[in-house]
CSV table of C-alpha atoms and ligand atoms in Angstrom, one decimal:
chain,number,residue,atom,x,y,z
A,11,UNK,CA,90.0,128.7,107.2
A,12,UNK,CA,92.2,128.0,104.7
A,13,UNK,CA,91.7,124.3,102.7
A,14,UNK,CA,89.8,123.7,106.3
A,15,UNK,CA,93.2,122.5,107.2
A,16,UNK,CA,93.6,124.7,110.7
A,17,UNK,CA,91.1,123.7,113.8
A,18,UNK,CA,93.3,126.5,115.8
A,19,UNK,CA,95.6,129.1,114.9
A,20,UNK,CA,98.5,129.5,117.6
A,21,UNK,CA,101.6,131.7,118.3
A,22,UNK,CA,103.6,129.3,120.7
A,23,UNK,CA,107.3,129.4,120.8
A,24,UNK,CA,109.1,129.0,124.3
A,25,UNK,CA,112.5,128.9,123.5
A,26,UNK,CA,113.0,132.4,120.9
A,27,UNK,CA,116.9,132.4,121.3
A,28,UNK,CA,117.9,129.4,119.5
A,29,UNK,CA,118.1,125.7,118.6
A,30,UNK,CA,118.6,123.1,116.0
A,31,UNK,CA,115.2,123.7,114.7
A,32,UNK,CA,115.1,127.6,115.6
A,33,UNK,CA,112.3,129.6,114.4
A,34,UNK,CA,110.8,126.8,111.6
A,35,UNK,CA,107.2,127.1,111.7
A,36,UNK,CA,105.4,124.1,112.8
A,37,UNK,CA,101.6,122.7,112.6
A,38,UNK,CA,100.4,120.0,115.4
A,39,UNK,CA,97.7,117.5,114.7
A,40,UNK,CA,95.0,117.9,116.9
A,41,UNK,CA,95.2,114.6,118.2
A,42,UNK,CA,98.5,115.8,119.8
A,43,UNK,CA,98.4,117.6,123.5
A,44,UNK,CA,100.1,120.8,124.0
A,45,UNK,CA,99.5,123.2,126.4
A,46,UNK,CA,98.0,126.5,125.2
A,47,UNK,CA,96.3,124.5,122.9
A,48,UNK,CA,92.8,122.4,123.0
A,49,UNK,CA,93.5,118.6,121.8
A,50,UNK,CA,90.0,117.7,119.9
A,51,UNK,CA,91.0,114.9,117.7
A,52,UNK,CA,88.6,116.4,115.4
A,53,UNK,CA,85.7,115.2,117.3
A,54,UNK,CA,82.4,116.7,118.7
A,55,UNK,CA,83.1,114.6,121.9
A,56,UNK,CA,86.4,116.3,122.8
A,57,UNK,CA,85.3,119.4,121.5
A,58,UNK,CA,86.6,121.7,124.7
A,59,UNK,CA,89.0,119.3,125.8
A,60,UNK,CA,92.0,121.9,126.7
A,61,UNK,CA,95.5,120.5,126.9
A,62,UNK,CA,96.7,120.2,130.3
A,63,UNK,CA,100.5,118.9,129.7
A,64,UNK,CA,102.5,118.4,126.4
A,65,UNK,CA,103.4,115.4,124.4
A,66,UNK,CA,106.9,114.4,124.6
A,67,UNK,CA,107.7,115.1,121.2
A,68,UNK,CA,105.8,119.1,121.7
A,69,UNK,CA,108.8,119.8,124.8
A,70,UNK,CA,111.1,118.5,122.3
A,71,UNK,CA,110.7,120.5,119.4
A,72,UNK,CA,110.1,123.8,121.9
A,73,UNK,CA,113.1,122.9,123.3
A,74,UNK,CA,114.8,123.5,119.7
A,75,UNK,CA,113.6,126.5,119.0
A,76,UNK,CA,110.2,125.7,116.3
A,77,UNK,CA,107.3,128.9,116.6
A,78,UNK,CA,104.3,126.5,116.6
A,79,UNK,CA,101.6,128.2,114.6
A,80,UNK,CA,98.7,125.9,114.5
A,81,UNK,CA,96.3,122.9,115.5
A,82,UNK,CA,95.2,121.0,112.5
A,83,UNK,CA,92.7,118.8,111.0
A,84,UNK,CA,91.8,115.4,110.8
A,85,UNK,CA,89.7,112.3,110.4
A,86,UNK,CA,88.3,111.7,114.1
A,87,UNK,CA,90.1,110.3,116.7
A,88,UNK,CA,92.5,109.3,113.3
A,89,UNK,CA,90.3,106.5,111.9
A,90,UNK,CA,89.8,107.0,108.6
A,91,UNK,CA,92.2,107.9,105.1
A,92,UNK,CA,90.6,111.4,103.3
A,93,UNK,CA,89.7,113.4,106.2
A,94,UNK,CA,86.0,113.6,105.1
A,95,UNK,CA,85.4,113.2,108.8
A,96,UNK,CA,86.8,116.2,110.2
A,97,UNK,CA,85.2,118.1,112.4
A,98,UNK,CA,85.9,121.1,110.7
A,99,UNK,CA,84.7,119.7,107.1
A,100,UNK,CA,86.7,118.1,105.0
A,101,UNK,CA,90.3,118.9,104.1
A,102,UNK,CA,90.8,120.4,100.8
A,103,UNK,CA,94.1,119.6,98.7
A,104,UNK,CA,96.2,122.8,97.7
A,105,UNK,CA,96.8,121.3,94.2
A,106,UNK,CA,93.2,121.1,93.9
A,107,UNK,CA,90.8,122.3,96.4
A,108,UNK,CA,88.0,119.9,94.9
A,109,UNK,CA,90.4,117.2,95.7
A,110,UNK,CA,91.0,115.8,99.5
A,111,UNK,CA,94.6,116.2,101.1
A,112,UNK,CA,94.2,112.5,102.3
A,113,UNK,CA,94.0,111.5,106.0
A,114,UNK,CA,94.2,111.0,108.7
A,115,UNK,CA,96.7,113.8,108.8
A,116,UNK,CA,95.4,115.8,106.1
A,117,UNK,CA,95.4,119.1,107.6
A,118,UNK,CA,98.8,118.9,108.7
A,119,UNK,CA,99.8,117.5,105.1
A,120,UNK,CA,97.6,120.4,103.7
A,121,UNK,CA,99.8,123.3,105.7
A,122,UNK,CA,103.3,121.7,104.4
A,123,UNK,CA,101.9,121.3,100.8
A,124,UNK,CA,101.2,124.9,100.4
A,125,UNK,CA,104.3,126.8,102.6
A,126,UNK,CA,102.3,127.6,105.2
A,127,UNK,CA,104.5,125.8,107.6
A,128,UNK,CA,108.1,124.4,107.2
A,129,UNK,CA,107.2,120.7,108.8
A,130,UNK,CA,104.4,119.3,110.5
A,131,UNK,CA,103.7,116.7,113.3
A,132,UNK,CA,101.0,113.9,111.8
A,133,UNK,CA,100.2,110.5,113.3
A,134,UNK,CA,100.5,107.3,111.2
A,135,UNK,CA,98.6,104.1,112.3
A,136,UNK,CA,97.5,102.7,108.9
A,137,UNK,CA,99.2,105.1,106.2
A,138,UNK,CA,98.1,108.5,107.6
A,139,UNK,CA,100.8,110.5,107.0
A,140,UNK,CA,102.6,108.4,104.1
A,141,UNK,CA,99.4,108.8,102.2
A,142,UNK,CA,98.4,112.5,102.6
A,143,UNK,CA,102.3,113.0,101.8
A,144,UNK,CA,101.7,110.9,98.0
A,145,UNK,CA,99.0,112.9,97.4
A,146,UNK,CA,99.9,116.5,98.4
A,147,UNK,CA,103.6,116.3,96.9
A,148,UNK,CA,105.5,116.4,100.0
A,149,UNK,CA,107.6,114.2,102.2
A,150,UNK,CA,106.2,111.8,104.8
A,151,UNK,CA,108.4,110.0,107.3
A,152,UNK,CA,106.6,106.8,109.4
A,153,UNK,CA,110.0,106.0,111.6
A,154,UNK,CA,110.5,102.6,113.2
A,155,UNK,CA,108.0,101.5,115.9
A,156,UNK,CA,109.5,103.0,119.5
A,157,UNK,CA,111.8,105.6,117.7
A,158,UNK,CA,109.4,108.8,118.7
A,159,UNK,CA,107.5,108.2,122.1
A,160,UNK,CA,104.0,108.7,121.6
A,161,UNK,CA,103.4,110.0,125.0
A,162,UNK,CA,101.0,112.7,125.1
A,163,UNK,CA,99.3,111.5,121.2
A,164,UNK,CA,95.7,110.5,121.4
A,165,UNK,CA,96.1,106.9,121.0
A,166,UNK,CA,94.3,104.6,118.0
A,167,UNK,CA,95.9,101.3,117.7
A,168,UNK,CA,98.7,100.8,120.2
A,169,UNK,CA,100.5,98.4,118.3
A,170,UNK,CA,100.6,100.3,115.4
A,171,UNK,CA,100.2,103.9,115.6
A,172,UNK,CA,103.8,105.7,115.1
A,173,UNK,CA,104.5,109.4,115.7
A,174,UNK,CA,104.8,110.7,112.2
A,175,UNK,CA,105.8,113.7,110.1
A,176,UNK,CA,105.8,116.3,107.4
A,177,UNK,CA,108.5,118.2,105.7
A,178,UNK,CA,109.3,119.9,102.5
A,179,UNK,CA,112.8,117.8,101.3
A,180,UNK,CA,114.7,114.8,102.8
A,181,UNK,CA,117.5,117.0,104.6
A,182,UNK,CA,114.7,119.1,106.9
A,183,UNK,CA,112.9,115.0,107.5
A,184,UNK,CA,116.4,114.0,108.2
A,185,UNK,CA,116.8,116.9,110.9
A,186,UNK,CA,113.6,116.5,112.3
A,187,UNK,CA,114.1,112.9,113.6
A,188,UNK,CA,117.1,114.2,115.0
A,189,UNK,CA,115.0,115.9,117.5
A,190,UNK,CA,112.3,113.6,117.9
A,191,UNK,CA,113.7,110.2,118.2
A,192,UNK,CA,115.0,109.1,121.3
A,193,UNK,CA,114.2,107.1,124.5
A,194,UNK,CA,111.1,108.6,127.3
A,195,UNK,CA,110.7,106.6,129.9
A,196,UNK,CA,106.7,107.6,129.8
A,197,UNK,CA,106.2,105.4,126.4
A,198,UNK,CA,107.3,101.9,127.3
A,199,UNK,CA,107.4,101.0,123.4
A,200,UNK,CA,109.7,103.8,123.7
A,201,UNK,CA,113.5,102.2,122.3
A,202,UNK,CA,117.1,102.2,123.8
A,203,UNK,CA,118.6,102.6,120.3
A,204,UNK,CA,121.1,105.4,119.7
A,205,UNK,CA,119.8,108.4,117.4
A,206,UNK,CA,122.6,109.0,114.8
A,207,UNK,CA,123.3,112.5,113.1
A,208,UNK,CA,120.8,111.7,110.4
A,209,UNK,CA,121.5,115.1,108.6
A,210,UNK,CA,124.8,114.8,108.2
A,211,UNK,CA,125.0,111.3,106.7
A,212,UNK,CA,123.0,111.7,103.6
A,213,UNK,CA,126.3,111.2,101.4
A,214,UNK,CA,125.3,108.0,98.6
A,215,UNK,CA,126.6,106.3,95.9
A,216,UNK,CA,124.7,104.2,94.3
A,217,UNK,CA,127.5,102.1,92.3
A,218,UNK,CA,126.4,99.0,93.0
A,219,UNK,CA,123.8,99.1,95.9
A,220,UNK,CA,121.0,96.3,95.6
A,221,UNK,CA,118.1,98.2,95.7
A,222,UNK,CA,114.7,96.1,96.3
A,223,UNK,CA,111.6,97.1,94.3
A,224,UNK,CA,107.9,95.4,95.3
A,225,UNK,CA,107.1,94.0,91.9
A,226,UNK,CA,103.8,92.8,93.4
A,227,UNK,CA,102.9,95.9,95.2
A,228,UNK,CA,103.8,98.2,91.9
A,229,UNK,CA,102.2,95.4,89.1
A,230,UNK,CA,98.4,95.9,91.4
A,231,UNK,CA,98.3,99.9,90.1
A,232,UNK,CA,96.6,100.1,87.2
A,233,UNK,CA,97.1,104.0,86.7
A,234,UNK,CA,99.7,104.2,83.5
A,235,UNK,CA,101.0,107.9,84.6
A,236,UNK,CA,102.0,106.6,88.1
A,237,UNK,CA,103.9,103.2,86.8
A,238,UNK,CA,106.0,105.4,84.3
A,239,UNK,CA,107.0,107.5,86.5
A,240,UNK,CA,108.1,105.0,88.6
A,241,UNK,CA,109.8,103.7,85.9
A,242,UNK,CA,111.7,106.5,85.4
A,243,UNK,CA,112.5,107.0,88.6
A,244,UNK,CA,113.8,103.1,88.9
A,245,UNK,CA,115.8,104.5,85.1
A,246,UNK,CA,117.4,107.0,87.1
A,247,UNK,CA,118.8,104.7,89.9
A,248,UNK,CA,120.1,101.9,87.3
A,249,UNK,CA,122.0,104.9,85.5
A,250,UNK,CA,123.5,105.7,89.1
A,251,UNK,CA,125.2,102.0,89.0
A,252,UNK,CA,122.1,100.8,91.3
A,253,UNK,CA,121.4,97.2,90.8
A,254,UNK,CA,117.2,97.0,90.8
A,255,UNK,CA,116.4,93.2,92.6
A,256,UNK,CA,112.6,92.4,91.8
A,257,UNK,CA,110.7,91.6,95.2
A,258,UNK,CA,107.7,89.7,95.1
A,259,UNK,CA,105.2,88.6,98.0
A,260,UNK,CA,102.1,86.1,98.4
A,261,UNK,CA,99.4,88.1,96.9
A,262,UNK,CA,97.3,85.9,99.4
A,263,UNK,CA,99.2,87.8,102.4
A,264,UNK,CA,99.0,91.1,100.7
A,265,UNK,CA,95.0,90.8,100.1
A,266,UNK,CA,94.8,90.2,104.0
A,267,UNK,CA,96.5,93.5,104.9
A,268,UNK,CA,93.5,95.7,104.6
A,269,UNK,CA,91.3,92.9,106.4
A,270,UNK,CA,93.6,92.3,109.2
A,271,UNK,CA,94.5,95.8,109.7
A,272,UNK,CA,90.7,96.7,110.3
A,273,UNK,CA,90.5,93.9,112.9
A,274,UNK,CA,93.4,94.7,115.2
A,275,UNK,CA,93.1,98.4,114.6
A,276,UNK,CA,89.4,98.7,115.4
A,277,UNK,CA,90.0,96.0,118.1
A,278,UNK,CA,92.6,98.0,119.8
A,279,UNK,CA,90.7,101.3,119.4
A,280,UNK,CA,87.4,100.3,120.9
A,281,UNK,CA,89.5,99.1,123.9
A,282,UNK,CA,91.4,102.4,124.4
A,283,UNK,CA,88.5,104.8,123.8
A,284,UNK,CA,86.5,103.6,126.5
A,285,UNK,CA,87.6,106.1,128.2
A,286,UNK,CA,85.4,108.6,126.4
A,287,UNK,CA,82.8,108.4,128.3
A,288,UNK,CA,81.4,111.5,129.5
A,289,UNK,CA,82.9,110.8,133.0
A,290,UNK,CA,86.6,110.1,132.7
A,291,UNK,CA,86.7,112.3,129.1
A,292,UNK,CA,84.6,114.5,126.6
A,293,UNK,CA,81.3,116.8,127.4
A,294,UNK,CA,79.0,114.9,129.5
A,295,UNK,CA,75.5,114.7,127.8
A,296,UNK,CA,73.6,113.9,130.9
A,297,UNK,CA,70.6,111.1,131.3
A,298,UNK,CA,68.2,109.2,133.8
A,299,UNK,CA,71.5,107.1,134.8
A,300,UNK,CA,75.1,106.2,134.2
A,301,UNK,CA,74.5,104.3,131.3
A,302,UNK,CA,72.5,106.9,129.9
A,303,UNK,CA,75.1,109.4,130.2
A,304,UNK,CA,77.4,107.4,129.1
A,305,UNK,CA,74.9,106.2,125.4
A,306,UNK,CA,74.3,109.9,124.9
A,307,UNK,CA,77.8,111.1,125.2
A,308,UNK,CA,79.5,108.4,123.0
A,309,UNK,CA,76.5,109.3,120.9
A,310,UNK,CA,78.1,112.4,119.8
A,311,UNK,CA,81.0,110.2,117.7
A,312,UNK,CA,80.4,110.5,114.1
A,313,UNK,CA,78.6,107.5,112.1
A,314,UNK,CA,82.2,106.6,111.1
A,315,UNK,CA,83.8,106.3,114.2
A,316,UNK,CA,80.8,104.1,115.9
A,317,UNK,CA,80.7,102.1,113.1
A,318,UNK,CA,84.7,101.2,113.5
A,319,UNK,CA,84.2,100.7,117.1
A,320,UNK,CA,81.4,98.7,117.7
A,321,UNK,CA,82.8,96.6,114.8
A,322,UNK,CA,85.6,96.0,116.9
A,323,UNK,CA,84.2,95.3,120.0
A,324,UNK,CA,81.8,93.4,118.7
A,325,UNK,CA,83.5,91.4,116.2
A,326,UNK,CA,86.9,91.1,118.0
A,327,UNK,CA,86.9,91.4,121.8
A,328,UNK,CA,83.8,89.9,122.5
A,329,UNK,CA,84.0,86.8,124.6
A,330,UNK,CA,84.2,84.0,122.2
A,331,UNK,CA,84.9,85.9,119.5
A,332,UNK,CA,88.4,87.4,120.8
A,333,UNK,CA,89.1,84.2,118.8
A,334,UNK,CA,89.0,86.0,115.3
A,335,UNK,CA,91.4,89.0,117.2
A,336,UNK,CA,94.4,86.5,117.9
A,337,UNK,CA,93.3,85.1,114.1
A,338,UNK,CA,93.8,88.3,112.9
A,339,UNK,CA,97.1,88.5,114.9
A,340,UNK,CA,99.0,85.2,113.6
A,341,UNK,CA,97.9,86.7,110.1
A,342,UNK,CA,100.0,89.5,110.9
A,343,UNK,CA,102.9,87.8,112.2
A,344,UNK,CA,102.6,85.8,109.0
A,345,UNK,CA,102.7,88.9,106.2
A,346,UNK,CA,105.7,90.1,108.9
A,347,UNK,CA,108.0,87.1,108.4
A,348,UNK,CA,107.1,87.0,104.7
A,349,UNK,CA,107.7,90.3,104.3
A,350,UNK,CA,111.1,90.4,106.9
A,351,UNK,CA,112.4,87.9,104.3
A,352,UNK,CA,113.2,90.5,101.4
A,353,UNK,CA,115.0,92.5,102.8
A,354,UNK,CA,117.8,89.7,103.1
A,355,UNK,CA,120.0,91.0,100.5
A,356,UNK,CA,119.1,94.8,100.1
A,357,UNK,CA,119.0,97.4,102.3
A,358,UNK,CA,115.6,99.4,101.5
A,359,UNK,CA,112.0,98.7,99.4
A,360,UNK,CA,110.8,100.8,96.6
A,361,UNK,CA,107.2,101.1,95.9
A,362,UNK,CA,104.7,103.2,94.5
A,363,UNK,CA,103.4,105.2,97.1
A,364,UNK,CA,99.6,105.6,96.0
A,365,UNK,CA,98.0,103.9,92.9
A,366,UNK,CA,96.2,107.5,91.7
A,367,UNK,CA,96.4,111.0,93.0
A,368,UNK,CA,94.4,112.6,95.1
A,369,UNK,CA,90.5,111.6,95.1
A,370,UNK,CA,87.8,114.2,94.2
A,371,UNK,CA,86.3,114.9,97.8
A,372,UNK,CA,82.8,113.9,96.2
A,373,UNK,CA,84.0,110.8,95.2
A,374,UNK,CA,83.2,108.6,98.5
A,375,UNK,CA,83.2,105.3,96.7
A,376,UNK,CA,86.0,102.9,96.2
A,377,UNK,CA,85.5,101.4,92.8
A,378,UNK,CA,85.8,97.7,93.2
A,379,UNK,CA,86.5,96.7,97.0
A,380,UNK,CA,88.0,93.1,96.4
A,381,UNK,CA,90.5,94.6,93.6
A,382,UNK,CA,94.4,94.7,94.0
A,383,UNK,CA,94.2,98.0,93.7
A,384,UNK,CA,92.7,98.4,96.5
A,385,UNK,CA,93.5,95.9,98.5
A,386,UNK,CA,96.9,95.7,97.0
A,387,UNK,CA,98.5,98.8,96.0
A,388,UNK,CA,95.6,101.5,97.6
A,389,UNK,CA,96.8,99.9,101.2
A,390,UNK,CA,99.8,98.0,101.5
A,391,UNK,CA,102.1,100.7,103.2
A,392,UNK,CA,100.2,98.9,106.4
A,393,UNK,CA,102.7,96.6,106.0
A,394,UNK,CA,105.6,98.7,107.5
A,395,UNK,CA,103.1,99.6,110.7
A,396,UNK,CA,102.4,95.9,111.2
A,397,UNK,CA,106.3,95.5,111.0
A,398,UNK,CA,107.7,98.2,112.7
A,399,UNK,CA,110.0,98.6,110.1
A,400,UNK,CA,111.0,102.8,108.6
A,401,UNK,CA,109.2,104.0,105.6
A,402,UNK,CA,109.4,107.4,104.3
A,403,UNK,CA,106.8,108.7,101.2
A,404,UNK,CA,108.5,111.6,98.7
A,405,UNK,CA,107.2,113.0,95.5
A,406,UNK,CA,108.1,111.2,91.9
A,407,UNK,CA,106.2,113.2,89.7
A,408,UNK,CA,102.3,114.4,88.4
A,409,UNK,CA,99.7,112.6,87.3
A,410,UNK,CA,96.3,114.7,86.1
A,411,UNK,CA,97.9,118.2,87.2
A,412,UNK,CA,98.4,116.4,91.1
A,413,UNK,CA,101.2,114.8,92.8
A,414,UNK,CA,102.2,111.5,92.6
A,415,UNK,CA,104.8,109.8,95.1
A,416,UNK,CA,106.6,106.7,95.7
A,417,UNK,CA,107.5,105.0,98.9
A,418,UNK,CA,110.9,103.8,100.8
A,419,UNK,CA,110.7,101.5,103.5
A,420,UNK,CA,114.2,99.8,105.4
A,421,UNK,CA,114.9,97.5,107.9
A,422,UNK,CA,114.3,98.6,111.7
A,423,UNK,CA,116.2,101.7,113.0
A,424,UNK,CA,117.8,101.7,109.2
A,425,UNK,CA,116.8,105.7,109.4
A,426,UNK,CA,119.5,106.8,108.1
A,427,UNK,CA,120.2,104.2,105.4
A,428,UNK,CA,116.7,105.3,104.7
A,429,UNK,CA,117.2,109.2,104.4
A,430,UNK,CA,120.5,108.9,102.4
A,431,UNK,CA,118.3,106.2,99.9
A,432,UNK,CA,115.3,109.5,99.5
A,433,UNK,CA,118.0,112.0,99.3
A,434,UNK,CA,119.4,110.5,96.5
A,435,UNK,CA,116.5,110.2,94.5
A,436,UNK,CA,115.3,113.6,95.2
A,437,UNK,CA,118.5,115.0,93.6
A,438,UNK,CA,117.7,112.4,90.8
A,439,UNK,CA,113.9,113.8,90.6
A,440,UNK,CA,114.4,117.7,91.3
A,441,UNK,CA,111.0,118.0,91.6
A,442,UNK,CA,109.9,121.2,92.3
A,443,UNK,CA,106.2,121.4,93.3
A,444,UNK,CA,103.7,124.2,92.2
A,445,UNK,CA,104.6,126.0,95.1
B,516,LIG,N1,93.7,104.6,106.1
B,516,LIG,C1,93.8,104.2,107.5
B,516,LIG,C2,92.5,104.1,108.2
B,516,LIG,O1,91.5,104.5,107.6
B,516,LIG,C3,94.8,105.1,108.1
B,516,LIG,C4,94.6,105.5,109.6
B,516,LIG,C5,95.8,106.0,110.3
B,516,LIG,O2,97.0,105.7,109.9
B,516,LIG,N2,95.6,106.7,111.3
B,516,LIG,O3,92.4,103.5,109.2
């Protein structure tokens, strides 16, 4: 199917008579349940696994009036950041189709990029929908941790994963969240905090507004089409009467968010999929005994997603070894406080979103792993999963014929401060898309 971005085409829309979000077209990650729908997360194990309830955030969004129109594609069980994974091949990018969409919620990033759909449902534990959003010219929004319930989402990491999301502009992201955020009493993380009209307070001027800008995140991208764009973008702002306040962080700390990441998230992951097991979930592959059945089902996870697990089991929750898991923790709460601390006199972060475009989907090798590129500027936005904290991806410009973007985080539950900031500098940008 199209850019392999669809695992299952749908015609679901329960409420036809109105609603805030009344007949937008929607796509639906397939690691999200909805009834009528099968909820695979893109892997072998879950194959047939039908949906027997919805999510909260699926009643929601029925509720308003969106025509869901399909299931769609991702890394498996959303561990991984190209969708190279997916069960259903690898997601190609609209821009490009030699290119990948980026992952984990590529397909969904895939279906907004091109017009197919109007917005899309993603997940975001790592990056995974900020990321896909950089490189297929489109808006991402990660909001603050316990601002959408994730009940009814295939977990990953339960301290970081975030219900996340596509959309075309700022105004339909601003929307959006007006639907989805809000207290359920079946997510516990779930948060008290009022949900404000976002899409009505987009108003801005920038005439004197501090406006933070990661120096250390931006300084690690070596790509000279991606830094001038940012630049002009930044040119923009200071021409509005912004005032541009140079943030830098302990490039110490931001080298261990890659490292710490991988140990909590694979940690947490190999603790809640142990439940796939062939007799709680997924198709039973029998054997001689339990343990059989249980080796040969698991054994249908891809090379990928046993390699992640068993490296977190393993590595992290072990007895004995759980020691390097709380390590990895008190890192965490480390880059948080360090990272809490700039935002003392501004109001929201710019970064650049992704050092390059979109990756050729051949090219499976990371060019030097101990590089702040990488480790730096290819996988900071961690930081705003670690922290909780907003952060919202939007197109700047193109670099090699693809999109590139750049990235707005703000302090917790600052969504709105946060959508009036991306507004603004889509007006400044007026960038279009090939679409
Ligand atoms: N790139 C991250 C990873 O590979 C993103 C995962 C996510 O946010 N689901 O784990």
């Amino acid at each position: 199917m199209k850019y392999n971005a669809i695992v299952e085409k749908l015609d679901i829309q329960t409420n036809k008579n109105d609603g805030k979000l009344h007949d937008w077209t929607f796509a639906i990650k397939d690691n999200v349940n909805l009834i009528g729908s099968k909820t695979t997360a893109s892997s072998a194990l879950l194959e047939n696994h039908e949906s027997i309830y919805n999510a909260h955030i699926c009643d929601l969004l029925l509720a308003e009036g969106v025509h869901v129109t399909a299931k769609t594609s991702m890394d498996e069980l959303a561990m991984g950041g190209t969708n190279r994974s997916a069960l259903t091949g690898p997601v190609k990018n609209p821009y490009d189709p030699t290119r990948i969409s980026g992952g984990s919620s590529g397909g969904s990033a895939a279906l907004v990029a091109s017009r197919d759909v109007r917005a899309a449902i993603g997940s975001d534990t790592g990056d995974s929908v900020r990321k896909p959003a950089a490189y297929c010219g489109i808006v991402g929004v990660k909001p603050s941790y316990g601002r959408i319930s994730r009940y009814g989402v295939v977990p990953y990491a339960s301290s970081l994963d975030h219900v996340a999301y596509f959309s075309q502009n700022v105004s339909d992201a601003a929307l959006i969240l007006e639907v989805l955020a809000g207290r359920d009493d079946r997510d516990m993380t779930s948060s008290y905090e009022p949900v404000d009209a976002y899409a009505s307070l987009l108003d801005l001027d920038l005439k004197g507004k501090k406006i933070g800008v990661f120096k250390t995140v931006n300084d690690a991208v070596e790509n000279k089409e991606t830094q001038e764009a940012f630049n002009d973008v930044l040119n923009k702002l200071e021409e509005q009467g912004a005032i541009l306040v140079e943030k830098t962080m302990d490039k110490a700390l931001l080298r261990a968010l890659l490292p710490t990441y991988l140990s909590i998230a694979n940690a947490e992951a190999s603790s809640n999929h142990s439940n796939l097991d062939g007799v709680r979930f997924g198709n039973a592959i029998a054997g001689e005994n339990l343990d059989d059945l249980m080796k040969h089902t698991r054994g249908q996870l891809s090379l990928a997603s046993k390699k992640r697990l068993i490296y977190g089991a393993s590595m992290f929750l072990d007895e004995g070894d759980e020691i390097l898991f709380n390590k990895a923790k008190r890192v965490r709460r480390l880059i948080v406080e360090s990272y809490e601390r700039l935002f003392d006199d501004i109001d929201v972060l710019l970064s650049i979103a992704a050092p390059n475009p979109a990756p050729k989907i051949e090219e499976t090798q990371v060019k030097d792993l101990f590089s702040d590129e990488h480790l730096i500027a290819d996988n900071y936005m961690v930081i705003d999963n670690f922290s909780g904290y907003p952060s919202l991806t939007q197109p700047m410009g193109m670099s090699d014929s693809m999109p590139i973007g750049l990235n707005i985080s703000a302090k917790p539950f600052a969504e709105t401060t946060m959508f009036a900031y991306a507004k603004k500098i889509e007006s400044l940008i007026a960038w279009k898309g090939e679409f």
